[in-house]
Tab-separated table of C-alpha atoms in Angstrom:
chain	number	residue	atom	x	y	z
A	1	MET	CA	-22.037	14.465	64.290
A	2	LYS	CA	-23.703	17.097	65.762
A	3	LEU	CA	-21.205	16.883	69.371
A	4	GLU	CA	-24.056	18.177	71.150
A	5	ARG	CA	-25.014	14.530	71.150
A	6	MET	CA	-22.468	12.871	72.122
A	7	ALA	CA	-22.219	9.861	74.767
A	8	THR	CA	-19.997	10.215	78.227
A	9	VAL	CA	-19.031	7.253	78.734
A	10	ARG	CA	-18.401	6.620	82.522
A	11	LEU	CA	-16.366	4.092	83.224
A	12	ASP	CA	-17.059	1.341	86.535
A	13	SER	CA	-15.770	2.099	89.975
A	14	GLY	CA	-13.621	0.311	91.246
A	15	GLY	CA	-10.073	1.797	90.228
A	16	THR	CA	-8.617	5.046	89.129
A	17	TYR	CA	-8.246	4.800	85.084
A	18	THR	CA	-5.640	6.503	83.407
A	19	GLY	CA	-5.660	5.694	80.140
A	20	PRO	CA	-8.928	5.022	78.063
A	21	VAL	CA	-8.524	4.178	74.477
A	22	TRP	CA	-11.181	2.112	71.854
A	23	THR	CA	-10.547	-0.919	70.492
A	24	SER	CA	-11.890	-2.478	67.442
A	25	VAL	CA	-13.178	-5.496	69.233
A	26	GLY	CA	-16.730	-5.002	69.810
A	27	GLY	CA	-16.743	-1.579	71.012
A	28	GLU	CA	-14.880	-2.306	73.748
A	29	LEU	CA	-12.895	0.296	76.130
A	30	MET	CA	-9.148	-0.324	77.414
A	31	SER	CA	-7.066	1.086	80.389
A	32	PRO	CA	-4.632	1.042	82.913
A	33	GLY	CA	-4.949	2.923	86.038
A	34	PHE	CA	-4.881	2.410	89.932
A	35	PHE	CA	-6.145	-1.065	90.904
A	36	VAL	CA	-6.062	-4.727	91.460
A	37	GLY	CA	-7.369	-7.376	89.633
A	38	GLY	CA	-5.214	-6.913	86.229
A	39	ARG	CA	-2.845	-5.083	84.407
A	40	ILE	CA	-5.149	-3.429	81.955
A	41	ALA	CA	-9.026	-3.243	82.468
A	42	VAL	CA	-12.067	-4.266	79.973
A	43	PHE	CA	-14.853	-2.447	79.494
A	44	THR	CA	-18.326	-2.570	77.609
A	45	ALA	CA	-19.040	0.321	75.117
A	46	GLN	CA	-21.476	1.367	77.682
A	47	GLY	CA	-18.744	2.187	80.836
A	48	ARG	CA	-19.310	-1.331	82.264
A	49	ARG	CA	-15.610	-3.621	83.656
A	50	THR	CA	-16.058	-7.108	82.280
A	51	GLY	CA	-12.629	-7.927	83.460
A	52	ALA	CA	-8.758	-7.258	83.314
A	53	TYR	CA	-6.085	-8.756	81.133
A	54	GLY	CA	-2.357	-9.921	82.535
A	55	THR	CA	-1.372	-8.922	85.695
A	56	VAL	CA	0.973	-6.146	87.279
A	57	PRO	CA	4.405	-6.806	87.062
A	58	THR	CA	6.304	-7.329	90.148
A	59	PRO	CA	8.585	-4.038	91.377
A	60	SER	CA	12.149	-4.950	92.595
A	61	GLN	CA	10.629	-4.327	96.052
A	62	PRO	CA	7.627	-5.461	98.171
A	63	ALA	CA	4.535	-3.350	97.307
A	64	THR	CA	0.538	-4.040	97.532
A	65	GLU	CA	-0.748	-4.160	94.335
A	66	LEU	CA	-2.179	-0.872	94.051
A	67	VAL	CA	1.184	0.324	94.861
A	68	ALA	CA	3.166	-1.520	92.293
A	69	SER	CA	0.551	-0.428	89.849
A	70	ARG	CA	1.425	3.258	90.459
A	71	ALA	CA	5.034	2.275	89.984
A	72	ALA	CA	3.668	1.177	86.110
A	73	GLN	CA	1.405	4.223	85.991
A	74	ALA	CA	1.780	4.052	81.933
A	75	ARG	CA	1.124	6.376	78.612
A	76	VAL	CA	-1.194	4.522	76.303
A	77	ALA	CA	-2.224	4.792	72.234
A	78	VAL	CA	-4.153	2.284	70.531
A	79	ARG	CA	-2.723	0.440	67.286
A	80	PRO	CA	-4.852	2.484	64.319
A	81	ASN	CA	-6.348	-1.447	62.912
A	82	GLY	CA	-7.225	-1.298	66.346
A	83	ARG	CA	-5.196	-4.761	66.863
A	84	GLN	CA	-3.143	-4.065	69.740
A	85	VAL	CA	-2.365	-1.474	72.320
A	86	ALA	CA	1.079	0.253	73.374
A	87	MET	CA	2.072	1.193	77.113
A	88	ALA	CA	5.148	3.105	77.607
A	89	TRP	CA	5.875	3.638	81.518
A	90	PHE	CA	6.209	6.950	83.213
A	91	TYR	CA	9.021	5.309	85.989
A	92	SER	CA	10.632	2.532	83.820
A	93	ASP	CA	12.012	1.957	80.401
A	94	ARG	CA	10.086	-0.914	79.836
A	95	LEU	CA	7.378	-0.648	77.269
A	96	GLU	CA	4.135	-3.078	77.302
A	97	ILE	CA	2.312	-4.496	73.579
A	98	VAL	CA	-1.384	-6.249	74.143
A	99	GLU	CA	-2.770	-8.055	72.121
A	100	ILE	CA	-6.662	-7.222	72.120
A	101	ALA	CA	-7.834	-10.574	70.890
A	102	SER	CA	-6.351	-13.176	73.125
A	103	GLY	CA	-5.325	-10.229	76.029
A	104	ARG	CA	-1.399	-11.481	76.014
A	105	ILE	CA	0.906	-8.839	76.909
A	106	HIS	CA	4.672	-9.109	76.401
A	107	ASP	CA	7.767	-6.819	77.283
A	108	ALA	CA	9.626	-4.936	73.976
A	109	PHE	CA	13.220	-4.533	74.269
A	110	ARG	CA	14.236	-2.519	77.027
A	111	PRO	CA	17.330	-0.517	76.292
A	112	ILE	CA	18.386	0.432	79.843
A	113	GLY	CA	16.991	-1.209	82.155
A	114	PHE	CA	16.243	0.418	84.860
A	115	ASP	CA	13.013	1.022	87.047
A	116	SER	CA	12.490	3.599	89.718
A	117	PRO	CA	13.197	2.881	92.971
A	118	PHE	CA	10.402	4.035	95.204
A	119	GLU	CA	9.025	3.835	99.381
A	120	ALA	CA	5.494	2.742	100.185
A	121	VAL	CA	4.747	5.355	102.297
A	122	ASN	CA	1.434	4.499	104.757
A	123	GLY	CA	-0.717	7.343	104.105
A	124	ARG	CA	-4.497	7.401	105.778
A	125	VAL	CA	-6.098	5.080	103.409
A	126	GLY	CA	-2.854	2.661	103.298
A	127	PRO	CA	0.257	2.210	101.819
A	128	VAL	CA	0.993	5.001	99.176
A	129	TYR	CA	3.676	4.877	96.114
A	130	THR	CA	6.377	7.839	96.730
A	131	PRO	CA	9.249	8.024	94.449
A	132	LYS	CA	12.526	7.902	95.689
A	133	LEU	CA	15.222	10.446	94.639
A	134	ALA	CA	16.943	8.125	92.549
A	135	SER	CA	13.724	7.853	90.448
A	136	ARG	CA	13.904	8.740	86.991
A	137	ILE	CA	10.823	10.195	84.484
A	138	CYS	CA	11.088	7.590	81.275
A	139	TYR	CA	8.557	8.089	78.843
A	140	VAL	CA	6.424	11.046	78.746
A	141	SER	CA	4.369	10.579	75.458
A	142	ILE	CA	3.451	8.354	73.359
A	143	ASP	CA	2.179	7.836	69.637
A	144	VAL	CA	1.924	5.019	67.032
A	145	THR	CA	0.990	4.149	63.363
A	146	ASP	CA	0.252	0.612	61.933
A	147	ASP	CA	3.886	0.074	61.557
A	148	TYR	CA	5.665	1.581	64.612
A	149	ILE	CA	5.098	2.335	68.148
A	150	PHE	CA	6.979	6.495	68.982
A	151	ALA	CA	7.397	6.815	73.017
A	152	LEU	CA	9.139	10.422	73.940
A	153	PHE	CA	12.174	9.316	76.237
A	154	SER	CA	13.209	12.022	79.607
A	155	GLY	CA	15.131	9.794	81.481
A	156	ARG	CA	15.569	13.127	83.517
A	157	GLY	CA	15.446	12.742	87.539
A	158	GLY	CA	16.983	14.734	90.719
A	159	ASP	CA	17.097	18.127	90.897
A	160	GLU	CA	15.713	18.239	86.523
A	161	LYS	CA	12.653	17.421	88.690
A	162	SER	CA	12.721	20.243	91.073
A	163	GLU	CA	13.914	22.121	88.006
A	164	GLY	CA	10.409	21.077	85.818
A	165	THR	CA	12.688	20.030	82.972
A	166	ALA	CA	12.202	16.373	84.016
A	167	SER	CA	8.612	15.694	82.087
A	168	ALA	CA	10.210	16.853	78.749
A	169	GLY	CA	12.961	13.730	76.563
A	170	ARG	CA	15.118	14.525	73.705
A	171	GLU	CA	15.244	10.418	72.902
A	172	VAL	CA	12.156	9.150	70.568
A	173	HIS	CA	12.606	5.122	70.993
A	174	VAL	CA	11.259	3.506	67.516
A	175	TYR	CA	9.995	0.487	68.279
A	176	ASP	CA	7.445	-2.325	66.219
A	177	TRP	CA	4.793	-3.862	67.432
A	178	SER	CA	6.982	-7.348	67.887
A	179	GLY	CA	8.592	-5.582	70.620
A	180	GLU	CA	11.596	-4.597	68.831
A	181	LEU	CA	13.227	-1.315	68.947
A	182	LYS	CA	14.244	-0.037	65.261
A	183	GLN	CA	15.959	3.426	66.052
A	184	VAL	CA	15.908	5.997	68.197
A	185	ILE	CA	15.680	9.694	67.231
A	186	VAL	CA	17.628	12.570	68.743
A	187	LEU	CA	15.841	15.770	69.366
A	188	ARG	CA	17.854	18.749	68.861
A	189	ARG	CA	15.768	20.666	71.673
A	190	ASP	CA	13.247	19.875	74.369
A	191	ALA	CA	9.890	18.107	73.884
A	192	HIS	CA	6.806	17.185	76.447
A	193	SER	CA	4.834	15.471	74.023
A	194	ILE	CA	4.745	13.979	70.512
A	195	SER	CA	2.276	13.473	67.632
A	196	ILE	CA	2.992	11.375	64.280
A	197	SER	CA	1.411	12.123	61.151
A	198	GLU	CA	-1.493	8.870	60.082
A	199	ASN	CA	1.469	7.902	57.158
A	200	GLY	CA	4.690	8.235	59.936
A	201	SER	CA	6.206	10.611	57.675
A	202	ALA	CA	6.013	13.609	60.158
A	203	MET	CA	6.250	13.895	64.063
A	204	ALA	CA	5.003	17.061	65.637
A	205	THR	CA	6.927	17.981	69.122
């Protein structure tokens, strides 16, 4: 394949899509993001939006659907066999698993049960999602194998955000594809991202 012949797929307007991934279902694309009308949008291989799966979880305080979608922003990875998508939240310890064939979304086990508090501050175009001081950054990176989901957890906030260390973590939460937490790997030093080898035998940080 010659790279100069690679097509660029532009996703339909109507939102901001933050994590497009290819699936094995007819070459479809899926992506979470900031939009109304669902939790994860579904697109044709040409980028035309055909629908969405699920609903944005209701936050612990009143918010519009668009603000709630920003509270639910997530890192995304698709299972190599193409059957599921994992979404690890940036401002919460939630991890969602999407069944591609059915569109069903279910939550993995939550190790802490923390959702960052926020304000809906009025901006020029309406309410804007604004994290409060007590908010914390949770999952900062995700990678998967056919057997497991690996999510790098920060859990930091406050002064660490201003120091620039909140987007790093030392815990890797390992889930199976049913959502059960199987292991917590503690790293010796901060990591900003992780990459898992194809057979799951090595992790680069």
